[in-house]
Amino acid sequence: MDPRIHQFHQPLQTPQKNKAKTKTDTSFQKVFHEAQTLKISKHAEKRLKQRNIEIDETKWNEISNKMAEAKSKGVTDSLVITNQAAFVVSTKNNTVVTALGREEAASQIFTNINGTIVLED
């Protein structure tokens, strides 16, 4: 054996028979669902409350689905426009970054986005 190579002895791991296994649900579907879950940043949540913007669960689901579609097309940051509001979202993180009322959004310039999603009621 080459004297420059040192051999390390690693003892064999012996299985422990009485060791309790903890069951964790890391199924693909659970991980996929968690990855698809739309998150709302604290900043966006604050803006929604300040501006009295209320979006129902159906519309949130539609936004989430369109974000996933945009992500599959390479969009990372997007502007989502609905009849009630406009949202800047990160499709990378599935997160709503900020929210504006629809009228307020009409006079704004949106930067650092590479896609737009328009949802009509």
mmCIF file of C-alpha atoms in Angstrom:
data_model
loop_
_atom_site.group_PDB
_atom_site.id
_atom_site.type_symbol
_atom_site.label_atom_id
_atom_site.label_comp_id
_atom_site.label_asym_id
_atom_site.label_seq_id
_atom_site.Cartn_x
_atom_site.Cartn_y
_atom_site.Cartn_z
ATOM 1 C CA MET A 1 0.000 0.000 0.000
ATOM 2 C CA ASP A 2 1.218 3.490 -0.792
ATOM 3 C CA PRO A 3 2.522 5.082 2.458
ATOM 4 C CA ARG A 4 0.933 8.412 1.478
ATOM 5 C CA ILE A 5 -2.549 6.893 1.651
ATOM 6 C CA HIS A 6 -3.993 6.452 5.093
ATOM 7 C CA GLN A 7 -6.646 3.892 5.659
ATOM 8 C CA PHE A 8 -9.452 4.855 8.006
ATOM 9 C CA HIS A 9 -11.322 2.185 9.812
ATOM 10 C CA GLN A 10 -15.040 2.819 10.134
ATOM 11 C CA PRO A 11 -16.890 0.391 12.370
ATOM 12 C CA LEU A 12 -19.931 -1.256 10.862
ATOM 13 C CA GLN A 13 -23.251 0.221 11.844
ATOM 14 C CA THR A 14 -25.323 -2.361 13.647
ATOM 15 C CA PRO A 15 -29.047 -1.949 13.311
ATOM 16 C CA GLN A 16 -30.903 -1.282 16.522
ATOM 17 C CA LYS A 17 -33.858 -3.605 16.765
ATOM 18 C CA ASN A 18 -35.898 -1.693 19.313
ATOM 19 C CA LYS A 19 -35.453 1.736 17.799
ATOM 20 C CA ALA A 20 -38.846 3.356 17.228
ATOM 21 C CA LYS A 21 -39.374 4.684 13.746
ATOM 22 C CA THR A 22 -40.983 8.053 13.358
ATOM 23 C CA LYS A 23 -43.342 8.205 10.457
ATOM 24 C CA THR A 24 -43.113 11.352 8.402
ATOM 25 C CA ASP A 25 -45.327 12.025 5.470
ATOM 26 C CA THR A 26 -42.915 13.183 2.804
ATOM 27 C CA SER A 27 -44.926 11.832 -0.064
ATOM 28 C CA PHE A 28 -44.549 13.494 -3.427
ATOM 29 C CA GLN A 29 -48.131 14.776 -3.312
ATOM 30 C CA LYS A 30 -47.631 16.454 0.056
ATOM 31 C CA VAL A 31 -44.394 18.114 -1.032
ATOM 32 C CA PHE A 32 -45.996 19.131 -4.344
ATOM 33 C CA HIS A 33 -49.026 20.595 -2.554
ATOM 34 C CA GLU A 34 -46.844 22.573 -0.145
ATOM 35 C CA ALA A 35 -44.803 23.896 -3.068
ATOM 36 C CA GLN A 36 -48.014 24.995 -4.802
ATOM 37 C CA THR A 37 -49.490 26.716 -1.753
ATOM 38 C CA LEU A 38 -49.768 30.440 -2.288
ATOM 39 C CA LYS A 39 -48.126 32.467 0.451
ATOM 40 C CA ILE A 40 -48.869 36.085 1.280
ATOM 41 C CA SER A 41 -45.975 38.127 2.619
ATOM 42 C CA LYS A 42 -46.458 40.208 5.751
ATOM 43 C CA HIS A 43 -46.091 43.325 3.629
ATOM 44 C CA ALA A 44 -48.810 42.183 1.214
ATOM 45 C CA GLU A 45 -51.077 41.169 4.089
ATOM 46 C CA LYS A 46 -50.671 44.630 5.588
ATOM 47 C CA ARG A 47 -51.480 46.270 2.238
ATOM 48 C CA LEU A 48 -54.566 44.088 1.758
ATOM 49 C CA LYS A 49 -55.887 45.212 5.144
ATOM 50 C CA GLN A 50 -54.957 48.885 4.645
ATOM 51 C CA ARG A 51 -56.638 49.008 1.263
ATOM 52 C CA ASN A 52 -59.663 46.902 2.244
ATOM 53 C CA ILE A 53 -58.970 44.401 -0.533
ATOM 54 C CA GLU A 54 -60.878 41.164 -0.076
ATOM 55 C CA ILE A 55 -60.218 38.259 -2.421
ATOM 56 C CA ASP A 56 -62.234 35.058 -2.100
ATOM 57 C CA GLU A 57 -60.679 31.598 -1.988
ATOM 58 C CA THR A 58 -61.737 30.784 -5.546
ATOM 59 C CA LYS A 59 -59.868 33.810 -6.897
ATOM 60 C CA TRP A 60 -56.782 32.968 -4.779
ATOM 61 C CA ASN A 61 -56.831 29.469 -6.265
ATOM 62 C CA GLU A 62 -57.090 30.917 -9.766
ATOM 63 C CA ILE A 63 -54.167 33.256 -9.050
ATOM 64 C CA SER A 64 -52.123 30.365 -7.679
ATOM 65 C CA ASN A 65 -52.845 28.215 -10.746
ATOM 66 C CA LYS A 66 -51.902 31.013 -13.133
ATOM 67 C CA MET A 67 -48.713 31.645 -11.156
ATOM 68 C CA ALA A 68 -47.771 27.981 -11.566
ATOM 69 C CA GLU A 69 -48.462 28.240 -15.290
ATOM 70 C CA ALA A 70 -46.347 31.406 -15.543
ATOM 71 C CA LYS A 71 -43.543 29.717 -13.605
ATOM 72 C CA SER A 72 -43.562 26.814 -16.062
ATOM 73 C CA LYS A 73 -43.007 29.386 -18.829
ATOM 74 C CA GLY A 74 -39.981 30.882 -17.083
ATOM 75 C CA VAL A 75 -41.639 33.839 -15.369
ATOM 76 C CA THR A 76 -40.069 34.569 -11.981
ATOM 77 C CA ASP A 77 -41.711 37.842 -10.938
ATOM 78 C CA SER A 78 -45.105 38.842 -12.227
ATOM 79 C CA LEU A 79 -47.846 41.404 -12.027
ATOM 80 C CA VAL A 80 -51.288 39.861 -11.479
ATOM 81 C CA ILE A 81 -54.204 42.113 -12.411
ATOM 82 C CA THR A 82 -57.763 41.329 -11.335
ATOM 83 C CA ASN A 83 -60.886 43.490 -11.386
ATOM 84 C CA GLN A 84 -60.424 44.220 -7.667
ATOM 85 C CA ALA A 85 -56.659 44.555 -7.279
ATOM 86 C CA ALA A 86 -53.169 44.221 -8.673
ATOM 87 C CA PHE A 87 -50.527 42.034 -7.050
ATOM 88 C CA VAL A 88 -46.798 41.779 -7.515
ATOM 89 C CA VAL A 89 -45.943 38.098 -7.043
ATOM 90 C CA SER A 90 -42.867 35.910 -6.979
ATOM 91 C CA THR A 91 -43.528 32.691 -8.849
ATOM 92 C CA LYS A 92 -40.171 31.374 -7.603
ATOM 93 C CA ASN A 93 -41.432 31.465 -4.018
ATOM 94 C CA ASN A 94 -45.196 31.258 -4.710
ATOM 95 C CA THR A 95 -45.532 34.464 -2.725
ATOM 96 C CA VAL A 96 -47.668 37.570 -3.076
ATOM 97 C CA VAL A 97 -45.179 40.378 -2.473
ATOM 98 C CA THR A 98 -47.512 43.394 -2.428
ATOM 99 C CA ALA A 99 -51.065 44.394 -3.274
ATOM 100 C CA LEU A 100 -52.693 47.528 -4.652
ATOM 101 C CA GLY A 101 -56.275 48.503 -5.303
ATOM 102 C CA ARG A 102 -57.206 48.371 -8.998
ATOM 103 C CA GLU A 103 -57.679 52.151 -9.277
ATOM 104 C CA GLU A 104 -54.407 52.829 -7.482
ATOM 105 C CA ALA A 105 -52.570 50.390 -9.766
ATOM 106 C CA ALA A 106 -53.751 52.223 -12.887
ATOM 107 C CA SER A 107 -51.374 55.114 -12.222
ATOM 108 C CA GLN A 108 -48.332 53.077 -11.175
ATOM 109 C CA ILE A 109 -45.211 51.920 -12.985
ATOM 110 C CA PHE A 110 -44.254 48.351 -12.138
ATOM 111 C CA THR A 111 -40.592 47.384 -12.350
ATOM 112 C CA ASN A 112 -38.605 44.183 -11.875
ATOM 113 C CA ILE A 113 -41.277 41.935 -13.339
ATOM 114 C CA ASN A 114 -40.921 39.644 -16.324
ATOM 115 C CA GLY A 115 -44.520 38.639 -16.849
ATOM 116 C CA THR A 116 -48.093 39.788 -16.411
ATOM 117 C CA ILE A 117 -51.207 37.761 -15.596
ATOM 118 C CA VAL A 118 -54.592 39.349 -16.309
ATOM 119 C CA LEU A 119 -57.632 37.713 -14.677
ATOM 120 C CA GLU A 120 -61.122 38.874 -15.559
ATOM 121 C CA ASP A 121 -64.179 38.039 -13.458
#
